[in-house]
Amino acid sequence: MHAAPVPLAPRRTPGFTPLAVVGTLAACVVMVAGGQIGPLTNTVALSDWFGLLRKQGVIPARDPLPGALLDAALLVLLVCWLLALRRGHDGRGLSAREVWALAGCWSAPLLIGPPLLSTDVFSYVAQGMLAARGHSPYTASPATLEWGPTVEAVPAIWLFQRSPYGPLATSIERLAVLVSGDSPLGAVIALRVLAVAGVVVIGLGVTALVSRERLPAALLLTVANPLLLLNVVSAVHFEGVMCAVMLTAVVAAVRGRPYVGLMLGCAAGAVKWPALLVVFAIALEMWHGTARHALRAEVARIAGVVVASWLVLSVMVPDGWGWLRALGTPGLGDTSIAPSAWFAHLFARVLPSAASADLSYAGRVAALGMALIVICYLLVTAPRRRLAETVGWGLLLVALLSPVLYPWYLLWGLVCLATVVHGRTTLWLAGLSAVMCTTALPGQTAASGIAITWGTVVVAIICLTGARVVPWPQGLRRASASVPSASATS
C-alpha cells in the first residue's frame, strides 16, 4: 500500500527575540566599525565621541578591516530587517509593539554612537552658529566662522557654500546651538534628540493612517527601516524633522482639517523644499471637492492660509527668503547612482565630442523634466488615489530624478508610501531601501563598494522572495516529498 506524499514543511523565519538580539549586535558592530573608519578623509572629527570615533578617516586601501566589518554587520542588520518584513508578508508577522521594540533595540547603539556615514550634521551646527551670532547662513558660509574644531569638521564641499535649508531648519540649527551653550558637540546631541523625536512622530503618523492589520508592516518600512535609522538617528539628517511634519500634514488633511494640513505642509517645506509637494496635493484635493459656485472663495482661503503661513515662517530668521537663492547648493555634489548621471553617460555615447560639464547639465535637465511631467500627472489625477499615495510617489520621483541622489532622499516618499502600499510593492520598497543603505559607504575602495551593493541586491532577493541559497533540484524535491514515513506504512 502506497502512502500519500508528505508535504514539505513550510519555511520558517526567526521570531522576535532572535531578530532583536542579532540585529542589536549587528548595530553595535556597525557603530564601532563606522567609528573606526572615522569621518570623511578631508575633515577632522569634532570629538572622539568617548573614544568611539577616530579623529581622521582611514585610507581603505591601507586599512580595509573597518570597512569590511561595517559591510558585514550592515548586511546582517539588513537581513534581520528583511526577514521581519518577509515574516509579515507570509501572514506570520510581528505585532506593532514588537516592531517598536525592534526599532528601539536596533537604534540604541546608533543613538549613543558618533554620527556615521555622513558629516553633514556638522555643517548644520556651523550654520546654527552663524545664525546665533547674528549672521545669515544664506549669505555667509561656515568658512566665515573663526577657524576651529567646528569648521574643521564641516565637509569641504559645503565649507564655502550657503545654506539651502528653509527658515524653520535654520531656526532649529540656531536653537540647538543656544540650548547647548554654544557647544558644537552639545548642538549635535540636541539635533540628534530632535531627530529621534521625529522618528517617533513618523511612527505615530503611520499608526494614524494605517489599519491594525497592516500596521506592523508599515512600521517596519519606516521606524525600523535601517535606511532611516542610519541616516536620521545616526547621521542626524533633517529628513527626520521634514518627514515627521509632512506626515502630520497628511494626517490632518485626511482627518478633515485641510487648512491645518496646509500650514503643516508649509512648515515641512520650510525645512526642505521637496515637502512643498504636500501643499499642492492638499490644495488640489480641496479644489476638486468644492462645488463650482464656492470655488472662488475656497481658492482665496487656500491662498490666504498658504501666504500667511509663509509670512510667519519667513520672519523666524533674518533674510527668511534667502534660502531660495541657495536651492542649487545640494546639486554641487556628484553621485554616480543618480539617473541624471546615467542620462549624461547616455548622451556621451550619442555626442562623444561634447564637454563633460555640458553632458552632466543635459542629464540633470532631462531627469528634472521627466520628474516634472510625472508630478504634474500625479497632481492632475490626484482625485483617483489617496493623498498619501500621490505625495509618496511624487516625492519618490523627485528623489530619484534629482540632480544628485543621496540615500536619505528616498525617505521623502517612503514614509508616505508605507501607509498605502501592500503586498509586493512593500517588498520592492524594502529591497530599494536595503540597496540604498549600502551605496557610497565610507571606508570602501571602488571595487569593494560595487561588490557590497550587488551583494545586497542578491541578499534582498533571497530574503524577500523566500528563495533558498542552494535550491534543491526539482526531481530531488519531488522525491523527498514522496518518501513515506515509518508511521504512514503498514
Coordinates of C-alpha atoms in Angstrom, one line a residue:
M1 CA 0.0 0.0 0.0
H2 CA 1.4 3.4 -1.0
A3 CA 1.4 6.2 1.4
A4 CA 0.2 9.7 0.5
P5 CA 3.0 12.2 -0.2
V6 CA 4.2 14.0 2.8
P7 CA 4.1 17.8 2.2
L8 CA 7.2 19.8 2.7
A9 CA 7.4 21.7 6.0
P10 CA 6.8 25.5 5.4
R11 CA 9.9 27.6 5.7
R12 CA 10.2 29.4 9.0
T13 CA 11.6 32.8 9.7
P14 CA 13.1 33.9 13.0
G15 CA 10.8 35.2 15.7
F16 CA 11.1 38.5 17.7
T17 CA 13.9 37.5 20.1
P18 CA 16.5 36.3 17.6
L19 CA 15.8 39.2 15.3
A20 CA 16.2 41.7 18.2
V21 CA 19.4 40.1 19.6
V22 CA 21.2 39.5 16.3
G23 CA 20.1 42.9 14.9
T24 CA 21.2 44.8 18.0
L25 CA 24.6 43.1 18.0
A26 CA 25.0 43.9 14.3
A27 CA 24.1 47.6 15.0
C28 CA 26.8 47.6 17.7
V29 CA 29.4 46.4 15.2
V30 CA 28.1 49.0 12.7
M31 CA 28.6 51.7 15.3
V32 CA 32.1 50.6 16.3
A33 CA 33.4 49.8 12.8
G34 CA 31.9 53.1 11.5
G35 CA 33.6 55.0 14.2
Q36 CA 37.0 53.3 13.5
I37 CA 36.6 54.3 9.8
G38 CA 36.5 57.9 11.1
P39 CA 35.0 61.0 9.3
L40 CA 35.4 61.9 5.7
T41 CA 39.1 62.0 4.6
N42 CA 39.0 65.8 4.2
T43 CA 37.6 66.6 7.7
V44 CA 38.7 66.2 11.3
A45 CA 36.3 64.8 13.8
L46 CA 34.7 67.3 16.2
S47 CA 35.3 64.9 19.1
D48 CA 36.5 61.3 19.6
W49 CA 33.0 60.6 21.0
F50 CA 34.1 58.7 24.1
G51 CA 36.9 57.0 22.2
L52 CA 34.5 55.5 19.6
L53 CA 35.4 57.8 16.7
R54 CA 38.8 58.1 15.1
K55 CA 39.8 61.7 14.6
Q56 CA 40.8 61.3 11.0
G57 CA 39.5 58.9 8.3
V58 CA 41.3 55.8 7.3
I59 CA 42.6 55.0 3.8
P60 CA 40.6 51.9 2.6
A61 CA 43.4 50.5 0.5
R62 CA 45.8 50.5 3.5
D63 CA 43.4 49.6 6.3
P64 CA 40.4 47.6 4.8
L65 CA 39.3 45.9 8.1
P66 CA 37.0 48.6 9.5
G67 CA 35.2 48.9 6.1
A68 CA 34.9 45.1 5.9
L69 CA 33.4 44.9 9.4
L70 CA 31.0 47.7 8.6
D71 CA 29.9 45.8 5.4
A72 CA 29.3 42.5 7.2
A73 CA 27.5 44.0 10.2
L74 CA 25.3 46.2 8.0
L75 CA 24.3 43.1 5.8
V76 CA 23.4 41.2 9.0
L77 CA 21.2 44.1 10.2
L78 CA 19.6 44.3 6.8
V79 CA 18.9 40.5 6.7
C80 CA 17.2 40.7 10.1
W81 CA 15.0 43.6 8.9
L82 CA 14.2 41.9 5.6
L83 CA 13.3 38.6 7.4
A84 CA 11.0 40.5 9.7
L85 CA 9.3 42.1 6.7
R86 CA 9.1 38.7 4.9
R87 CA 7.6 37.2 8.0
G88 CA 4.8 39.7 7.9
H89 CA 4.3 39.2 4.2
D90 CA 3.7 35.5 4.9
G91 CA 1.0 36.2 7.4
R92 CA 3.1 35.3 10.4
G93 CA 4.2 38.8 11.2
L94 CA 5.3 40.6 14.4
S95 CA 2.9 42.8 16.3
A96 CA 3.1 46.5 16.2
R97 CA 4.5 46.6 19.8
E98 CA 7.2 44.1 18.8
V99 CA 8.2 46.3 15.8
W100 CA 8.5 49.3 18.1
A101 CA 10.7 47.2 20.3
L102 CA 12.9 46.1 17.4
A103 CA 13.3 49.7 16.3
G104 CA 14.3 50.7 19.8
C105 CA 16.8 47.8 20.1
W106 CA 18.4 48.4 16.7
S107 CA 18.6 52.2 17.1
A108 CA 20.1 52.2 20.7
P109 CA 23.7 51.6 19.6
L110 CA 23.4 54.2 16.8
L111 CA 21.8 56.7 19.2
I112 CA 24.8 56.6 21.6
G113 CA 27.5 56.3 18.9
P114 CA 29.0 59.1 16.8
P115 CA 27.4 60.3 13.5
L116 CA 28.1 57.7 10.9
L117 CA 28.1 57.6 7.0
S118 CA 27.8 61.4 6.7
T119 CA 29.2 64.5 8.4
D120 CA 26.5 66.9 7.2
V121 CA 25.3 67.5 10.8
F122 CA 28.5 69.5 11.4
S123 CA 27.5 71.9 8.7
Y124 CA 24.1 72.2 10.4
V125 CA 26.0 73.2 13.6
A126 CA 28.1 75.7 11.7
Q127 CA 25.1 77.3 10.1
G128 CA 23.4 77.4 13.6
M129 CA 26.5 79.2 14.9
L130 CA 26.3 81.7 12.1
A131 CA 22.6 82.4 12.9
A132 CA 23.3 82.6 16.7
R133 CA 26.0 85.2 16.0
G134 CA 23.6 87.4 14.0
H135 CA 24.7 86.3 10.5
S136 CA 22.5 84.9 7.8
P137 CA 23.6 81.4 6.7
Y138 CA 22.0 82.3 3.3
T139 CA 24.7 85.0 2.7
A140 CA 27.6 83.7 4.8
S141 CA 29.2 80.3 4.6
P142 CA 30.7 78.2 7.5
A143 CA 34.2 79.3 6.4
T144 CA 33.4 82.8 7.8
L145 CA 33.4 81.4 11.3
E146 CA 36.6 81.5 13.4
W147 CA 38.8 78.6 12.4
G148 CA 38.5 75.8 14.9
P149 CA 37.1 72.3 15.5
T150 CA 33.6 73.2 14.2
V151 CA 34.9 74.5 10.9
E152 CA 37.4 71.6 10.5
A153 CA 34.5 69.1 10.9
V154 CA 32.5 70.6 8.1
P155 CA 32.8 68.7 4.7
A156 CA 34.9 70.7 2.3
I157 CA 32.2 70.7 -0.3
W158 CA 29.9 72.7 2.0
L159 CA 32.5 74.8 3.7
F160 CA 32.2 77.8 1.4
Q161 CA 28.5 77.3 0.4
R162 CA 25.4 79.0 1.7
S163 CA 22.6 77.0 3.4
P164 CA 19.9 75.6 1.1
Y165 CA 17.6 74.8 4.1
G166 CA 14.4 76.7 4.9
P167 CA 13.8 79.2 7.7
L168 CA 12.4 76.5 10.0
A169 CA 15.5 74.4 9.6
T170 CA 17.8 77.4 10.3
S171 CA 15.7 78.2 13.4
I172 CA 16.3 74.6 14.6
E173 CA 20.0 74.9 14.0
R174 CA 20.2 78.2 15.9
L175 CA 18.1 76.8 18.8
A176 CA 20.4 73.7 19.1
V177 CA 23.4 76.0 19.4
L178 CA 21.7 78.2 22.0
V179 CA 20.4 75.3 24.1
S180 CA 23.9 73.7 24.1
G181 CA 25.5 76.8 25.4
D182 CA 27.4 77.4 22.2
S183 CA 29.0 73.9 22.4
P184 CA 29.3 72.2 19.0
L185 CA 29.1 68.8 20.5
G186 CA 26.1 69.7 22.6
A187 CA 24.4 71.1 19.4
V188 CA 25.0 67.8 17.7
I189 CA 23.4 65.9 20.6
A190 CA 20.4 68.4 20.6
L191 CA 19.9 67.8 16.9
R192 CA 20.0 64.1 17.4
V193 CA 17.4 64.2 20.2
L194 CA 15.1 66.2 17.8
A195 CA 15.8 63.6 15.0
V196 CA 14.8 60.7 17.3
A197 CA 11.6 62.7 18.2
G198 CA 11.0 63.0 14.5
V199 CA 11.2 59.2 14.1
V200 CA 8.7 58.7 16.9
V201 CA 6.3 61.2 15.3
I202 CA 6.7 59.4 11.9
G203 CA 5.6 56.2 13.7
L204 CA 2.6 57.9 15.3
G205 CA 1.6 59.3 11.9
V206 CA 1.9 55.9 10.3
T207 CA -0.3 54.5 13.1
A208 CA -2.9 57.1 12.5
L209 CA -3.2 56.3 8.8
V210 CA -2.9 52.5 8.6
S211 CA -5.3 49.8 9.7
R212 CA -4.4 47.5 12.6
E213 CA -3.7 44.6 10.2
R214 CA -1.2 46.4 8.1
L215 CA 0.4 48.5 10.8
P216 CA 3.3 46.2 11.6
A217 CA 4.5 46.1 8.0
A218 CA 4.1 49.9 7.7
L219 CA 6.1 50.4 10.9
L220 CA 8.8 48.0 9.7
L221 CA 9.1 50.0 6.5
T222 CA 9.5 53.3 8.4
V223 CA 10.6 53.4 12.1
A224 CA 12.5 50.1 11.9
N225 CA 14.0 50.7 8.5
P226 CA 17.8 50.7 8.6
L227 CA 17.8 53.4 6.0
L228 CA 16.0 55.7 8.4
L229 CA 18.0 54.5 11.5
L230 CA 21.3 55.1 9.8
N231 CA 20.6 58.4 8.2
V232 CA 18.3 60.0 10.8
V233 CA 19.1 58.5 14.2
S234 CA 22.8 58.2 13.5
A235 CA 23.7 60.8 10.8
V236 CA 21.1 63.3 12.0
H237 CA 19.9 64.4 8.6
F238 CA 16.9 66.9 8.5
E239 CA 14.8 64.2 6.8
G240 CA 13.6 63.1 10.2
V241 CA 12.1 66.5 11.0
M242 CA 10.9 67.1 7.5
C243 CA 9.1 63.8 7.1
A244 CA 7.6 64.0 10.6
V245 CA 6.0 67.4 9.9
M246 CA 5.0 66.3 6.4
L247 CA 3.3 63.1 7.5
T248 CA 1.5 65.1 10.2
A249 CA 0.2 67.4 7.5
V250 CA -1.2 64.3 5.6
V251 CA -2.9 63.0 8.8
A252 CA -4.5 66.4 9.4
A253 CA -5.8 66.6 5.9
V254 CA -7.1 63.0 5.9
R255 CA -8.9 63.7 9.2
G256 CA -10.9 66.6 7.8
R257 CA -8.6 69.5 8.8
P258 CA -7.1 70.5 5.4
Y259 CA -6.2 74.1 6.5
V260 CA -4.1 72.7 9.3
G261 CA -2.6 70.3 6.8
L262 CA -1.7 73.3 4.5
M263 CA 0.0 75.1 7.4
L264 CA 2.0 72.0 8.4
G265 CA 2.9 71.3 4.8
C266 CA 4.3 74.8 4.6
A267 CA 6.3 74.1 7.8
A268 CA 7.7 70.9 6.3
G269 CA 8.7 72.8 3.1
A270 CA 10.4 75.4 5.3
V271 CA 12.8 72.6 6.4
K272 CA 13.4 71.2 2.9
W273 CA 11.7 72.4 -0.2
P274 CA 10.5 69.0 -1.7
A275 CA 7.9 68.7 1.1
L276 CA 6.0 71.5 -0.5
L277 CA 4.5 68.9 -2.8
V278 CA 2.1 68.0 0.0
V279 CA 0.8 71.6 0.0
F280 CA -0.1 71.3 -3.7
A281 CA -1.6 67.9 -3.2
I282 CA -3.8 69.1 -0.3
A283 CA -4.8 72.2 -2.2
L284 CA -5.8 70.3 -5.3
E285 CA -7.8 67.8 -3.2
M286 CA -9.7 70.7 -1.6
W287 CA -10.3 72.3 -5.0
H288 CA -11.7 69.1 -6.5
G289 CA -14.0 68.6 -3.5
T290 CA -15.5 72.1 -3.7
A291 CA -18.8 73.0 -5.5
R292 CA -18.4 75.2 -8.5
H293 CA -20.3 78.2 -7.0
A294 CA -18.0 78.2 -4.0
L295 CA -14.8 77.6 -5.9
R296 CA -13.5 81.2 -5.9
A297 CA -14.0 81.6 -2.2
E298 CA -12.2 78.3 -1.5
V299 CA -9.2 79.2 -3.7
A300 CA -9.0 82.6 -1.8
R301 CA -9.0 80.8 1.5
I302 CA -6.3 78.3 0.4
A303 CA -4.1 81.1 -0.9
G304 CA -4.6 83.1 2.3
V305 CA -3.6 80.3 4.5
V306 CA -0.5 79.5 2.5
V307 CA 0.6 83.1 2.2
A308 CA 0.0 83.7 5.9
S309 CA 2.0 80.6 6.8
W310 CA 4.9 81.6 4.8
L311 CA 4.9 85.2 6.1
V312 CA 5.1 83.7 9.7
L313 CA 7.8 81.3 8.7
S314 CA 9.9 83.8 6.8
V315 CA 10.3 86.1 9.9
M316 CA 11.7 83.4 12.1
V317 CA 15.2 84.2 10.9
P318 CA 16.8 87.3 9.2
D319 CA 16.7 87.2 5.4
G320 CA 14.0 84.5 5.6
W321 CA 13.6 84.2 1.9
G322 CA 17.4 84.0 1.3
W323 CA 17.3 80.2 1.1
L324 CA 15.7 80.4 -2.3
R325 CA 18.9 81.8 -3.7
A326 CA 20.8 78.7 -2.5
L327 CA 18.5 75.9 -3.6
G328 CA 21.1 74.7 -6.0
T329 CA 23.7 74.0 -3.3
P330 CA 23.0 70.3 -2.9
G331 CA 23.5 69.9 -6.7
L332 CA 27.1 70.7 -6.3
G333 CA 27.8 67.1 -5.3
D334 CA 28.3 64.3 -7.8
T335 CA 26.5 60.9 -7.2
S336 CA 27.1 58.2 -9.8
I337 CA 23.9 56.3 -8.7
A338 CA 21.6 59.2 -9.8
P339 CA 19.6 58.6 -13.0
S340 CA 20.7 62.0 -14.1
A341 CA 24.3 60.7 -14.2
W342 CA 23.1 57.7 -16.3
F343 CA 21.4 60.1 -18.8
A344 CA 24.7 62.0 -19.0
H345 CA 26.6 58.8 -19.9
L346 CA 23.9 58.0 -22.5
F347 CA 24.3 61.4 -24.1
A348 CA 28.0 60.9 -24.1
R349 CA 27.5 57.9 -26.4
V350 CA 25.4 60.0 -28.8
L351 CA 27.6 63.1 -28.6
P352 CA 31.1 62.0 -27.8
S353 CA 32.6 65.4 -28.6
A354 CA 30.5 67.3 -26.1
A355 CA 32.2 68.6 -22.9
S356 CA 31.6 66.6 -19.8
A357 CA 30.1 69.6 -18.0
D358 CA 27.5 70.1 -20.8
L359 CA 26.7 66.4 -20.7
S360 CA 26.2 66.5 -16.9
Y361 CA 23.9 69.5 -17.3
A362 CA 21.9 67.9 -20.0
G363 CA 21.4 64.8 -18.0
R364 CA 20.2 66.8 -15.0
V365 CA 17.8 68.8 -17.1
A366 CA 16.4 65.6 -18.7
A367 CA 15.9 64.0 -15.3
L368 CA 14.2 67.0 -13.9
G369 CA 12.0 67.3 -16.9
M370 CA 10.8 63.7 -16.5
A371 CA 10.1 64.3 -12.8
L372 CA 8.1 67.5 -13.6
I373 CA 6.0 65.7 -16.2
V374 CA 5.2 62.8 -13.9
I375 CA 4.5 65.0 -10.9
C376 CA 2.1 67.1 -13.0
Y377 CA 0.3 63.9 -14.0
L378 CA 0.1 62.8 -10.4
L379 CA -1.4 66.1 -9.3
V380 CA -3.9 66.4 -12.1
T381 CA -5.1 62.8 -11.4
A382 CA -4.9 63.2 -7.6
P383 CA -8.7 62.6 -7.0
R384 CA -8.2 59.0 -8.3
R385 CA -5.9 58.0 -5.4
R386 CA -5.3 58.7 -1.7
L387 CA -3.4 61.8 -0.6
A388 CA -0.5 59.8 0.9
E389 CA -0.2 57.9 -2.4
T390 CA 0.0 61.0 -4.5
V391 CA 2.5 62.6 -2.2
G392 CA 4.6 59.5 -1.7
W393 CA 5.0 58.6 -5.4
G394 CA 5.7 62.2 -6.3
L395 CA 8.4 62.7 -3.7
L396 CA 10.0 59.3 -4.6
L397 CA 10.3 60.5 -8.2
V398 CA 11.7 63.9 -7.1
A399 CA 14.3 62.0 -5.0
L400 CA 15.3 59.5 -7.8
L401 CA 15.3 62.1 -10.5
S402 CA 17.1 64.9 -8.6
P403 CA 20.5 66.2 -10.0
V404 CA 22.1 64.2 -7.1
L405 CA 20.8 61.2 -5.3
Y406 CA 21.8 60.5 -1.7
P407 CA 20.4 57.5 0.2
W408 CA 18.4 59.6 2.7
Y409 CA 16.4 61.3 -0.2
L410 CA 14.5 58.0 -0.5
L411 CA 12.8 58.7 2.8
W412 CA 10.9 61.6 1.4
G413 CA 8.4 59.4 -0.4
L414 CA 8.9 56.2 1.7
V415 CA 7.2 57.5 4.8
C416 CA 4.0 58.3 2.9
L417 CA 4.0 55.2 0.7
A418 CA 4.4 52.9 3.7
T419 CA 0.9 53.9 4.7
V420 CA -0.8 52.9 1.4
V421 CA 1.3 50.2 -0.3
H422 CA 0.9 46.5 0.4
G423 CA 2.0 43.1 -1.0
R424 CA 4.8 43.1 -3.5
T425 CA 5.1 46.8 -3.6
T426 CA 6.1 46.8 0.1
L427 CA 8.8 44.2 -0.7
W428 CA 10.1 46.3 -3.7
L429 CA 10.4 49.4 -1.5
A430 CA 12.2 47.3 1.2
G431 CA 14.6 46.0 -1.4
L432 CA 15.3 49.5 -2.7
S433 CA 15.9 50.7 0.9
A434 CA 18.3 47.9 1.5
V435 CA 20.3 48.6 -1.6
M436 CA 20.4 52.4 -0.9
C437 CA 21.8 51.6 2.6
T438 CA 24.9 50.2 1.1
T439 CA 25.7 52.8 -1.6
A440 CA 28.6 55.1 -1.0
L441 CA 29.6 53.6 2.3
P442 CA 32.8 55.1 3.9
G443 CA 35.9 53.0 4.2
Q444 CA 35.5 51.3 0.9
T445 CA 37.5 51.1 -2.3
A446 CA 35.7 51.4 -5.6
A447 CA 35.7 47.6 -6.1
S448 CA 34.5 46.8 -2.6
G449 CA 31.8 49.4 -2.9
I450 CA 30.4 47.8 -6.0
A451 CA 30.7 44.3 -4.5
I452 CA 28.7 45.2 -1.4
T453 CA 26.0 46.9 -3.4
W454 CA 25.5 43.9 -5.7
G455 CA 25.8 41.6 -2.7
T456 CA 22.9 43.5 -1.1
V457 CA 20.8 43.1 -4.2
V458 CA 21.3 39.3 -4.0
V459 CA 20.6 39.1 -0.3
A460 CA 17.5 41.2 -0.6
I461 CA 16.1 39.0 -3.4
I462 CA 16.8 35.8 -1.3
C463 CA 15.3 37.3 1.9
L464 CA 12.2 38.9 0.3
T465 CA 11.3 36.1 -2.1
G466 CA 11.9 33.3 0.3
A467 CA 14.4 31.7 -2.2
R468 CA 16.9 29.2 -0.9
V469 CA 20.6 29.9 -1.2
V470 CA 21.1 26.4 -2.7
P471 CA 17.8 25.4 -4.2
W472 CA 17.0 21.7 -4.5
P473 CA 16.8 20.2 -7.9
Q474 CA 13.2 19.8 -8.8
G475 CA 13.4 16.0 -9.1
L476 CA 15.1 15.7 -5.7
R477 CA 12.4 18.0 -4.2
R478 CA 9.6 15.7 -5.5
A479 CA 11.4 12.6 -4.4
S480 CA 11.9 13.9 -0.9
A481 CA 8.2 14.9 -0.7
S482 CA 7.1 11.4 -1.7
V483 CA 9.2 9.5 0.8
P484 CA 6.8 7.8 3.2
S485 CA 7.4 8.0 6.9
A486 CA 7.5 4.9 9.2
S487 CA 4.1 5.6 10.7
A488 CA 2.5 6.0 7.3
T489 CA 3.4 2.5 6.0
S490 CA 1.9 -0.8 7.0

